[in-house]
Each structure stands twice: as C-alpha cells, then as structure tokens.
Tab-separated table of C-alpha atoms in Angstrom:
chain	number	residue	atom	x	y	z
A	278	MET	CA	0.000	0.000	0.000
A	279	GLU	CA	1.405	3.421	-0.944
A	280	ALA	CA	2.232	5.886	1.833
A	281	ALA	CA	-0.249	8.444	0.505
A	282	THR	CA	-3.141	5.991	0.911
A	283	ARG	CA	-2.208	4.699	4.391
A	284	ASP	CA	-3.951	6.301	7.344
A	285	LEU	CA	-1.652	8.008	9.827
A	286	LYS	CA	-2.439	6.940	13.380
A	287	ILE	CA	-0.531	8.430	16.310
A	288	PHE	CA	-0.935	6.790	19.703
A	289	SER	CA	0.510	7.867	23.016
A	290	GLY	CA	1.453	5.850	26.031
A	291	SER	CA	0.971	7.228	29.524
A	292	ALA	CA	4.529	8.497	29.936
A	293	HIS	CA	4.270	11.840	28.122
A	294	GLU	CA	0.899	12.435	26.501
A	295	GLU	CA	1.485	16.196	26.395
A	296	PHE	CA	4.448	15.625	24.056
A	297	ALA	CA	2.320	13.403	21.797
A	298	ARG	CA	-0.465	15.985	21.681
A	299	GLU	CA	2.005	18.699	20.661
A	300	ILE	CA	3.254	16.473	17.832
A	301	CYS	CA	-0.326	15.857	16.697
A	302	SER	CA	-1.074	19.571	16.830
A	303	THR	CA	1.983	20.301	14.671
A	304	LEU	CA	0.926	17.661	12.131
A	305	GLY	CA	-2.748	18.618	12.222
A	306	VAL	CA	-3.957	15.114	13.083
A	307	PRO	CA	-5.939	13.915	16.116
A	308	LEU	CA	-4.352	11.740	18.765
A	309	ALA	CA	-5.665	8.213	18.252
A	310	GLU	CA	-7.850	6.734	20.957
A	311	ARG	CA	-6.466	4.200	23.377
A	312	LYS	CA	-7.537	3.221	26.849
A	313	ALA	CA	-5.108	2.166	29.560
A	314	PHE	CA	-6.298	0.407	32.676
A	315	ARG	CA	-5.072	-1.768	35.527
A	316	PHE	CA	-6.136	-5.202	36.589
A	317	SER	CA	-6.488	-5.736	40.341
A	318	ASP	CA	-3.048	-7.365	40.582
A	319	GLY	CA	-1.346	-4.377	38.913
A	320	GLU	CA	-1.083	-5.737	35.382
A	321	ILE	CA	-1.330	-3.129	32.604
A	322	GLY	CA	-4.233	-3.382	30.180
A	323	ILE	CA	-4.532	-1.590	26.836
A	324	ALA	CA	-7.518	-1.237	24.494
A	325	LEU	CA	-7.204	0.523	21.132
A	326	GLY	CA	-10.237	2.735	20.545
A	327	GLU	CA	-10.222	2.708	16.742
A	328	SER	CA	-9.311	0.550	13.766
A	329	VAL	CA	-5.666	0.478	12.679
A	330	ARG	CA	-5.951	-2.124	9.922
A	331	GLY	CA	-3.585	-1.149	7.109
A	332	ALA	CA	-2.547	2.050	8.928
A	333	ASP	CA	0.834	3.623	9.498
A	334	ALA	CA	0.891	3.600	13.303
A	335	PHE	CA	3.223	5.606	15.521
A	336	VAL	CA	3.493	5.005	19.277
A	337	ILE	CA	5.017	7.851	21.300
A	338	GLN	CA	6.417	6.744	24.639
A	339	PRO	CA	9.649	7.817	26.339
A	340	THR	CA	10.829	5.060	28.661
A	341	CYS	CA	11.438	7.461	31.519
A	342	GLN	CA	10.525	7.099	35.195
A	343	PRO	CA	8.791	4.806	36.103
A	344	VAL	CA	10.988	3.089	33.516
A	345	ASN	CA	9.730	-0.486	33.778
A	346	GLU	CA	6.060	0.554	33.790
A	347	ASN	CA	6.477	2.757	30.728
A	348	LEU	CA	8.542	0.176	28.866
A	349	MET	CA	5.986	-2.550	29.523
A	350	GLU	CA	3.117	-0.321	28.410
A	351	LEU	CA	5.010	0.462	25.192
A	352	LEU	CA	5.488	-3.233	24.437
A	353	ILE	CA	1.813	-3.961	25.090
A	354	ILE	CA	0.662	-1.163	22.760
A	355	VAL	CA	2.979	-2.430	20.016
A	356	ASP	CA	1.628	-5.957	20.454
A	357	ALA	CA	-1.949	-4.659	20.271
A	358	LEU	CA	-1.173	-2.806	17.030
A	359	ARG	CA	0.457	-5.872	15.496
A	360	ARG	CA	-2.511	-8.085	16.358
A	361	ALA	CA	-4.887	-5.424	15.001
A	362	SER	CA	-3.154	-5.595	11.578
A	363	ALA	CA	-1.419	-2.212	11.443
A	364	ALA	CA	0.607	-1.985	8.219
A	365	ARG	CA	3.664	-0.432	9.910
A	366	ILE	CA	4.405	0.064	13.582
A	367	ASN	CA	6.795	2.910	14.324
A	368	VAL	CA	7.995	3.258	17.895
A	369	VAL	CA	8.887	6.828	18.886
A	370	VAL	CA	11.000	6.813	22.040
A	371	PRO	CA	12.175	10.403	22.663
A	372	TYR	CA	14.161	9.197	25.700
A	373	PHE	CA	15.514	5.644	25.537
A	374	GLY	CA	15.746	4.224	29.055
A	375	TYR	CA	18.444	1.687	29.980
A	376	ALA	CA	20.756	3.328	27.399
A	377	ARG	CA	23.501	3.718	29.997
A	378	GLN	CA	23.698	-0.065	30.340
A	379	ASP	CA	25.185	-0.431	26.864
A	380	ARG	CA	28.254	-2.589	27.632
A	381	LYS	CA	29.816	-4.836	30.246
A	382	ALA	CA	31.818	-2.521	32.473
A	383	ARG	CA	32.516	-5.327	34.944
A	384	SER	CA	32.296	-9.098	35.017
A	385	ARG	CA	28.879	-10.772	35.083
A	386	GLU	CA	26.956	-7.634	34.095
A	387	PRO	CA	24.067	-7.611	31.587
A	388	ILE	CA	23.880	-5.418	28.496
A	389	THR	CA	20.381	-4.220	29.217
A	390	ALA	CA	20.171	-1.734	26.353
A	391	LYS	CA	20.477	-4.651	23.937
A	392	LEU	CA	17.809	-6.578	25.844
A	393	VAL	CA	15.402	-3.627	25.540
A	394	ALA	CA	16.135	-3.380	21.813
A	395	ASN	CA	15.291	-7.082	21.449
A	396	LEU	CA	12.036	-6.649	23.373
A	397	ILE	CA	10.893	-3.755	21.177
A	398	GLU	CA	11.698	-5.684	18.011
A	399	HIS	CA	10.063	-8.919	19.104
A	400	ALA	CA	6.937	-7.055	20.229
A	401	GLY	CA	6.420	-6.153	16.583
A	402	ALA	CA	8.021	-2.751	15.919
A	403	ASP	CA	9.069	-2.058	12.323
A	404	ARG	CA	11.004	1.130	13.039
A	405	VAL	CA	12.337	3.143	15.982
A	406	VAL	CA	12.728	6.916	16.247
A	407	THR	CA	14.704	8.255	19.181
A	408	ALA	CA	16.987	11.125	20.158
A	409	ASP	CA	20.489	11.491	21.555
A	410	LEU	CA	21.199	7.966	22.675
A	411	HIS	CA	23.684	7.850	25.535
A	412	ALA	CA	25.893	5.635	23.374
A	413	GLY	CA	25.718	5.800	19.595
A	414	GLN	CA	26.459	2.097	19.188
A	415	ILE	CA	22.980	1.308	20.555
A	416	GLN	CA	21.754	1.986	17.009
A	417	GLY	CA	23.451	-1.279	16.085
A	418	PHE	CA	21.519	-3.182	18.741
A	419	PHE	CA	18.458	-3.028	16.461
A	420	ASP	CA	17.948	-5.063	13.284
A	421	ILE	CA	15.189	-2.710	12.151
A	422	PRO	CA	15.599	0.885	10.906
A	423	LEU	CA	16.405	3.397	13.639
A	424	ASP	CA	16.302	7.166	13.141
A	425	HIS	CA	18.548	8.961	15.619
A	426	LEU	CA	17.516	12.601	16.037
A	427	THR	CA	19.463	15.127	18.069
A	428	GLY	CA	18.485	18.098	20.216
A	429	ILE	CA	21.983	19.618	20.254
A	430	PRO	CA	21.234	22.211	17.514
A	431	LEU	CA	18.087	23.281	19.400
A	432	LEU	CA	20.092	23.812	22.589
A	433	ALA	CA	22.876	25.583	20.701
A	434	THR	CA	20.406	27.989	19.086
A	435	HIS	CA	19.123	28.972	22.544
A	436	PHE	CA	22.611	29.845	23.776
A	437	LYS	CA	23.578	31.614	20.552
A	438	ARG	CA	20.651	33.920	21.237
A	439	ILE	CA	21.216	34.646	24.920
A	440	LEU	CA	25.046	34.741	24.835
A	441	ARG	CA	25.563	36.364	21.453
A	442	LYS	CA	27.660	39.267	22.756
A	443	GLN	CA	29.903	37.081	24.935
A	444	ALA	CA	30.446	34.665	22.047
A	445	GLN	CA	31.410	37.469	19.661
A	446	GLU	CA	33.963	38.644	22.223
A	447	GLY	CA	35.415	35.135	22.589
A	448	ARG	CA	34.297	34.834	26.209
A	449	VAL	CA	32.248	31.633	25.883
A	450	VAL	CA	33.634	28.153	26.414
A	451	VAL	CA	31.737	24.888	25.979
A	452	VAL	CA	32.649	22.266	28.558
A	453	SER	CA	32.237	18.514	28.370
A	454	PRO	CA	31.579	17.126	31.879
A	455	ASP	CA	33.614	14.000	31.056
A	456	ILE	CA	35.911	12.548	28.409
A	457	GLY	CA	33.083	10.468	26.915
A	458	GLY	CA	31.069	13.550	25.970
A	459	VAL	CA	33.811	15.336	24.023
A	460	VAL	CA	32.349	14.646	20.564
A	461	ARG	CA	28.978	16.050	21.642
A	462	ALA	CA	30.539	19.117	23.263
A	463	ARG	CA	32.775	19.749	20.240
A	464	LYS	CA	29.744	19.729	17.944
A	465	PHE	CA	27.967	22.157	20.267
A	466	ALA	CA	31.054	24.413	20.376
A	467	GLU	CA	31.236	24.467	16.574
A	468	LEU	CA	27.580	25.471	16.345
A	469	ILE	CA	28.045	28.497	18.614
A	470	HIS	CA	31.659	29.227	17.558
A	471	ALA	CA	33.153	28.825	21.032
A	472	ASP	CA	36.212	27.210	22.578
A	473	LEU	CA	36.160	23.753	24.149
A	474	ALA	CA	37.201	22.510	27.587
A	475	ILE	CA	36.893	19.145	29.326
A	476	VAL	CA	36.336	18.089	32.924
A	477	ASP	CA	38.602	15.136	33.623
A	478	LYS	CA	37.084	13.063	36.402
A	479	ARG	CA	37.473	9.658	37.949
A	480	ARG	CA	34.178	7.829	38.463
A	481	SER	CA	33.677	5.636	41.521
A	482	TYR	CA	31.767	2.429	40.727
A	483	ASP	CA	31.323	1.539	44.401
A	484	VAL	CA	28.311	3.820	44.648
A	485	ALA	CA	25.903	4.513	41.763
A	486	ASN	CA	25.668	8.088	40.426
A	487	LYS	CA	28.816	9.202	42.288
A	488	SER	CA	31.897	10.716	40.670
A	489	GLU	CA	34.974	12.721	41.636
A	490	VAL	CA	36.081	15.754	39.629
A	491	MET	CA	39.817	15.857	38.999
A	492	GLU	CA	40.858	18.789	36.796
A	493	ILE	CA	39.872	21.097	33.948
A	494	ILE	CA	41.510	20.647	30.572
A	495	GLY	CA	41.247	23.956	28.737
A	496	GLU	CA	40.825	27.625	29.625
A	497	VAL	CA	37.734	28.714	31.589
A	498	GLU	CA	39.055	31.628	33.640
A	499	GLY	CA	37.123	34.829	33.048
A	500	LYS	CA	34.724	33.120	30.651
A	501	THR	CA	31.090	32.080	30.518
A	502	ALA	CA	31.033	28.280	30.553
A	503	ILE	CA	28.300	26.031	29.144
A	504	LEU	CA	28.321	22.450	30.372
A	505	VAL	CA	26.813	20.157	27.710
A	506	ASP	CA	25.594	16.602	28.332
A	507	ASP	CA	23.067	14.161	26.895
A	508	ILE	CA	21.397	13.271	30.209
A	509	ILE	CA	21.151	15.032	33.557
A	510	ASP	CA	19.938	12.461	36.076
A	511	THR	CA	20.727	13.079	39.747
A	512	ALA	CA	22.751	16.178	38.708
A	513	GLY	CA	25.632	15.195	40.991
A	514	SER	CA	28.260	14.981	38.254
A	515	ILE	CA	27.267	18.154	36.451
A	516	VAL	CA	27.022	20.216	39.645
A	517	ASN	CA	30.456	18.945	40.754
A	518	ALA	CA	31.774	19.942	37.338
A	519	ALA	CA	30.207	23.399	37.690
A	520	ASN	CA	31.825	23.890	41.090
A	521	ALA	CA	35.203	22.911	39.631
A	522	ILE	CA	34.743	25.351	36.739
A	523	VAL	CA	33.884	28.197	39.123
A	524	ALA	CA	36.895	27.283	41.272
A	525	ASN	CA	39.013	27.656	38.121
A	526	GLY	CA	37.826	31.213	37.555
A	527	ALA	CA	34.763	31.025	35.287
A	528	GLU	CA	32.538	34.096	35.611
A	529	HIS	CA	29.245	32.377	34.830
A	530	VAL	CA	28.204	28.746	34.394
A	531	TYR	CA	25.263	27.360	32.418
A	532	ALA	CA	24.255	23.751	31.814
A	533	CYS	CA	22.233	21.995	29.163
A	534	ALA	CA	21.217	18.473	28.227
A	535	VAL	CA	18.754	16.907	25.842
A	536	HIS	CA	17.216	14.617	28.466
A	537	GLY	CA	16.336	16.166	31.829
A	538	VAL	CA	15.698	13.032	33.878
A	539	LEU	CA	16.301	14.947	37.131
A	540	SER	CA	15.717	12.115	39.580
A	541	GLY	CA	16.357	11.824	43.313
A	542	PRO	CA	18.095	14.915	44.760
A	543	ALA	CA	18.552	16.576	41.342
A	544	ILE	CA	16.233	19.557	41.847
A	545	GLU	CA	17.731	20.448	45.228
A	546	ARG	CA	21.223	20.185	43.773
A	547	VAL	CA	20.353	22.375	40.793
A	548	GLN	CA	18.656	24.923	43.032
A	549	ASN	CA	21.782	25.197	45.208
A	550	SER	CA	24.215	25.099	42.284
A	551	PRO	CA	26.161	27.986	40.704
A	552	PHE	CA	24.198	27.605	37.436
A	553	VAL	CA	22.688	30.753	36.003
A	554	GLU	CA	20.364	28.524	33.969
A	555	MET	CA	19.942	24.836	33.150
A	556	VAL	CA	18.319	24.078	29.806
A	557	VAL	CA	16.739	20.719	28.919
A	558	THR	CA	14.274	19.548	26.278
A	559	ASP	CA	10.872	17.970	26.746
A	560	THR	CA	11.833	14.395	25.798
A	561	VAL	CA	11.177	13.635	29.479
A	562	PRO	CA	8.157	15.244	31.185
A	563	LEU	CA	8.878	17.629	34.055
A	564	SER	CA	6.502	17.411	36.995
A	565	GLU	CA	5.329	20.676	38.550
A	566	GLU	CA	7.707	20.410	41.510
A	567	LYS	CA	10.634	20.200	39.095
A	568	LYS	CA	9.709	23.395	37.236
A	569	ILE	CA	11.979	25.743	39.154
A	570	PRO	CA	13.132	29.151	37.800
A	571	LYS	CA	16.648	27.883	37.069
A	572	ILE	CA	15.375	25.247	34.626
A	573	THR	CA	14.286	26.137	31.079
A	574	THR	CA	12.578	23.571	28.832
A	575	LEU	CA	12.737	23.656	25.026
A	576	SER	CA	10.411	21.580	22.865
A	577	MET	CA	11.623	18.856	20.505
A	578	ALA	CA	8.060	18.045	19.423
A	579	PRO	CA	8.371	19.981	16.109
A	580	LEU	CA	11.499	17.976	15.194
A	581	PHE	CA	9.804	14.670	15.988
A	582	ALA	CA	6.677	15.784	14.134
A	583	GLU	CA	8.676	16.475	10.993
A	584	ALA	CA	10.419	13.098	11.291
A	585	ILE	CA	7.037	11.362	11.617
A	586	ARG	CA	5.654	13.246	8.618
A	587	ARG	CA	8.611	12.268	6.456
A	588	ILE	CA	8.552	8.631	7.562
A	589	HIS	CA	4.828	8.398	6.875
A	590	LEU	CA	5.299	9.805	3.354
A	591	ASP	CA	8.371	7.625	2.742
A	592	HIS	CA	10.490	10.741	2.340
A	593	SER	CA	14.116	11.026	3.381
A	594	ILE	CA	14.723	12.383	6.869
A	595	SER	CA	18.466	12.888	6.403
A	596	ILE	CA	17.856	16.633	6.080
A	597	LEU	CA	16.946	16.650	9.786
A	598	PHE	CA	20.503	15.593	10.662
A	599	GLN	CA	22.228	18.246	8.534
A	600	PRO	CA	23.324	21.604	9.981
A	601	LYS	CA	21.520	24.626	8.635
A	602	PRO	CA	23.626	26.748	6.248
A	603	ARG	CA	25.168	29.837	7.807
A	604	ARG	CA	23.741	33.147	6.729
A	605	ARG	CA	26.043	35.467	4.809
A	606	GLN	CA	26.967	38.610	6.640
A	607	GLY	CA	26.310	41.942	5.000
C-alpha cells in the first residue's frame, strides 16, 4: 500500500501524553484513541479505541521514570497494534531508558540496552525513532531501521541567542563534563563558535551516580562556561563539574542536556548550584515540583513531528541531521 493511501495513526502511552499531543497539533492530526487500565493485581491493560488495519501507526512513549512501567506499556501497545493488523508500527521513544547499560563494564553484568532493543523488536516494531542515545552504538543493537535525532542544535540555538555578545567577544567556552562527551561538546562548540574545555574526572563504581572531579583541561578563567551533556539524572556529576569550573575562575556557568531526567536529589542540587540557567528539552516530562526558575525547557516536538511526517510519506529524513547553512553577513 502506498504511503499516501495509508492512514496516519498516532498513539501515546501514559509516559508523556502532552508531548504526543504537541506532535499531533503540529501535524494537524488527532491523537488516536487508546484506553489504559489496571487489573487488580497491577497488570497493565490496553484497548485501542479505533481501527488500525492497514494504517501507518506511531506510538510515542519515552521510557522514563517509572521506567519499567512505561517500557511494559510500550510493548503492550505495540503488540496490540500488530494483532490489530497495522501496516507499519513505528515506535517513537524520545528518551531511551536503559541506554547507559550499553556494555559490560565489569564481570557478570548484563547489556540491558540490547535486551530492551530485542524486546521492542520482538513485540512487533518495524522502526524506531529516538533522540540522543547515551551511546551511539545502541543503534546497532536493532535489526530494524532506527532514526537517531538530536536536540543539540536546538540547545545551541538557545545559547547563541542569549550569549551572542559574549560569544562574539570570545568569552564563551563549551565544557564537556567527562571525556566520553567530548564529541557532543565539540559539535555544540562548533555550532556556537566557542572554545572547548573538558572536565577530567574519575568515576567511583562503588556507589551509583557518584563521581569525583579531577581537573579542567582547557581555559575557563574569566569566561562564561556552558556544560553540555546528553542526560542530567541526579545532577551530581554536572554540579560537581560546575563547582570545579567556578573554582578555576569562570565568571558564569550554564548547563544543558537533551534529556532532563532529574531524579532523586537533582532539583535540590540544581537549586543550590552555581548555574545561572539549566536548559533541557521535553523528551522527558517535568513534573510541577521540578519546574523551578533555574530550569528552562525547550520543545523537541516539532522535530519529531517532521520526522514522523517524512517517515509516513516515505520521504528522506536525512535533512533533519544536517546543519543549517550559515547566513552570509552583509
């Protein structure tokens, strides 16, 4: 069946329905009906409220907290779509949970990111759309097409606007909070035409989410520093990095990440941190108690909407990964 004749059906799980509704609003299509319920023993139940036979179905569900609940609901929706004869099932996972368990760091550890990829495939997904995976090699964990979007240009555009004068004067430095994030930070620095620095730290594996900052590689003294990461979870690492940057003479410190998980003590840490502003996107929903003045949220729904539109029409989405051409001056 040709793309133009397939119905477009967009379903949302319970994790982030607001994000799904914004995508639908951008595309000018209604959010498809589905009912979620619980059996008395806690099992998740799903009922699709409309026919999907022969349709191009998209399921929008970040596997954020509560991770296992949201993952299981996603798998159940995909299974329901498969059994209801959807022509294509496209899984849209703005935030891919378990992505940090992408390798064996120690003996006898699982590779849970690969397990999750297997579960999504075997449930019946034909395609996956996600953003800023913690480790790029996770794309290879899938044997179905995976479109890997990025929110880095969106974040960079925000800082180009608010720090334009400092950047023109060469007083902005982009900082990677660890060695592993250098490629991401370098791309961000190129987008805003700033210098690059790195926080060299030694991570302690005795306690989860704990790390020790060692030293700063690069010049931050007298500059405005922007810490760039893919995920901010408990905020311990990025706040420690900010404190180290300030101790090394930075005038102002900002932080940004695509995925603002912000679990546990994160909000308290951010509130008491030296950050002028922390910027995240809406791939993970922020509860009301997490919406503090220091945190700014940018929407990635338009980017995901355009990806969905192009996939539905069988158009290339490679243009979404290409940097916009620079405007000529004068």
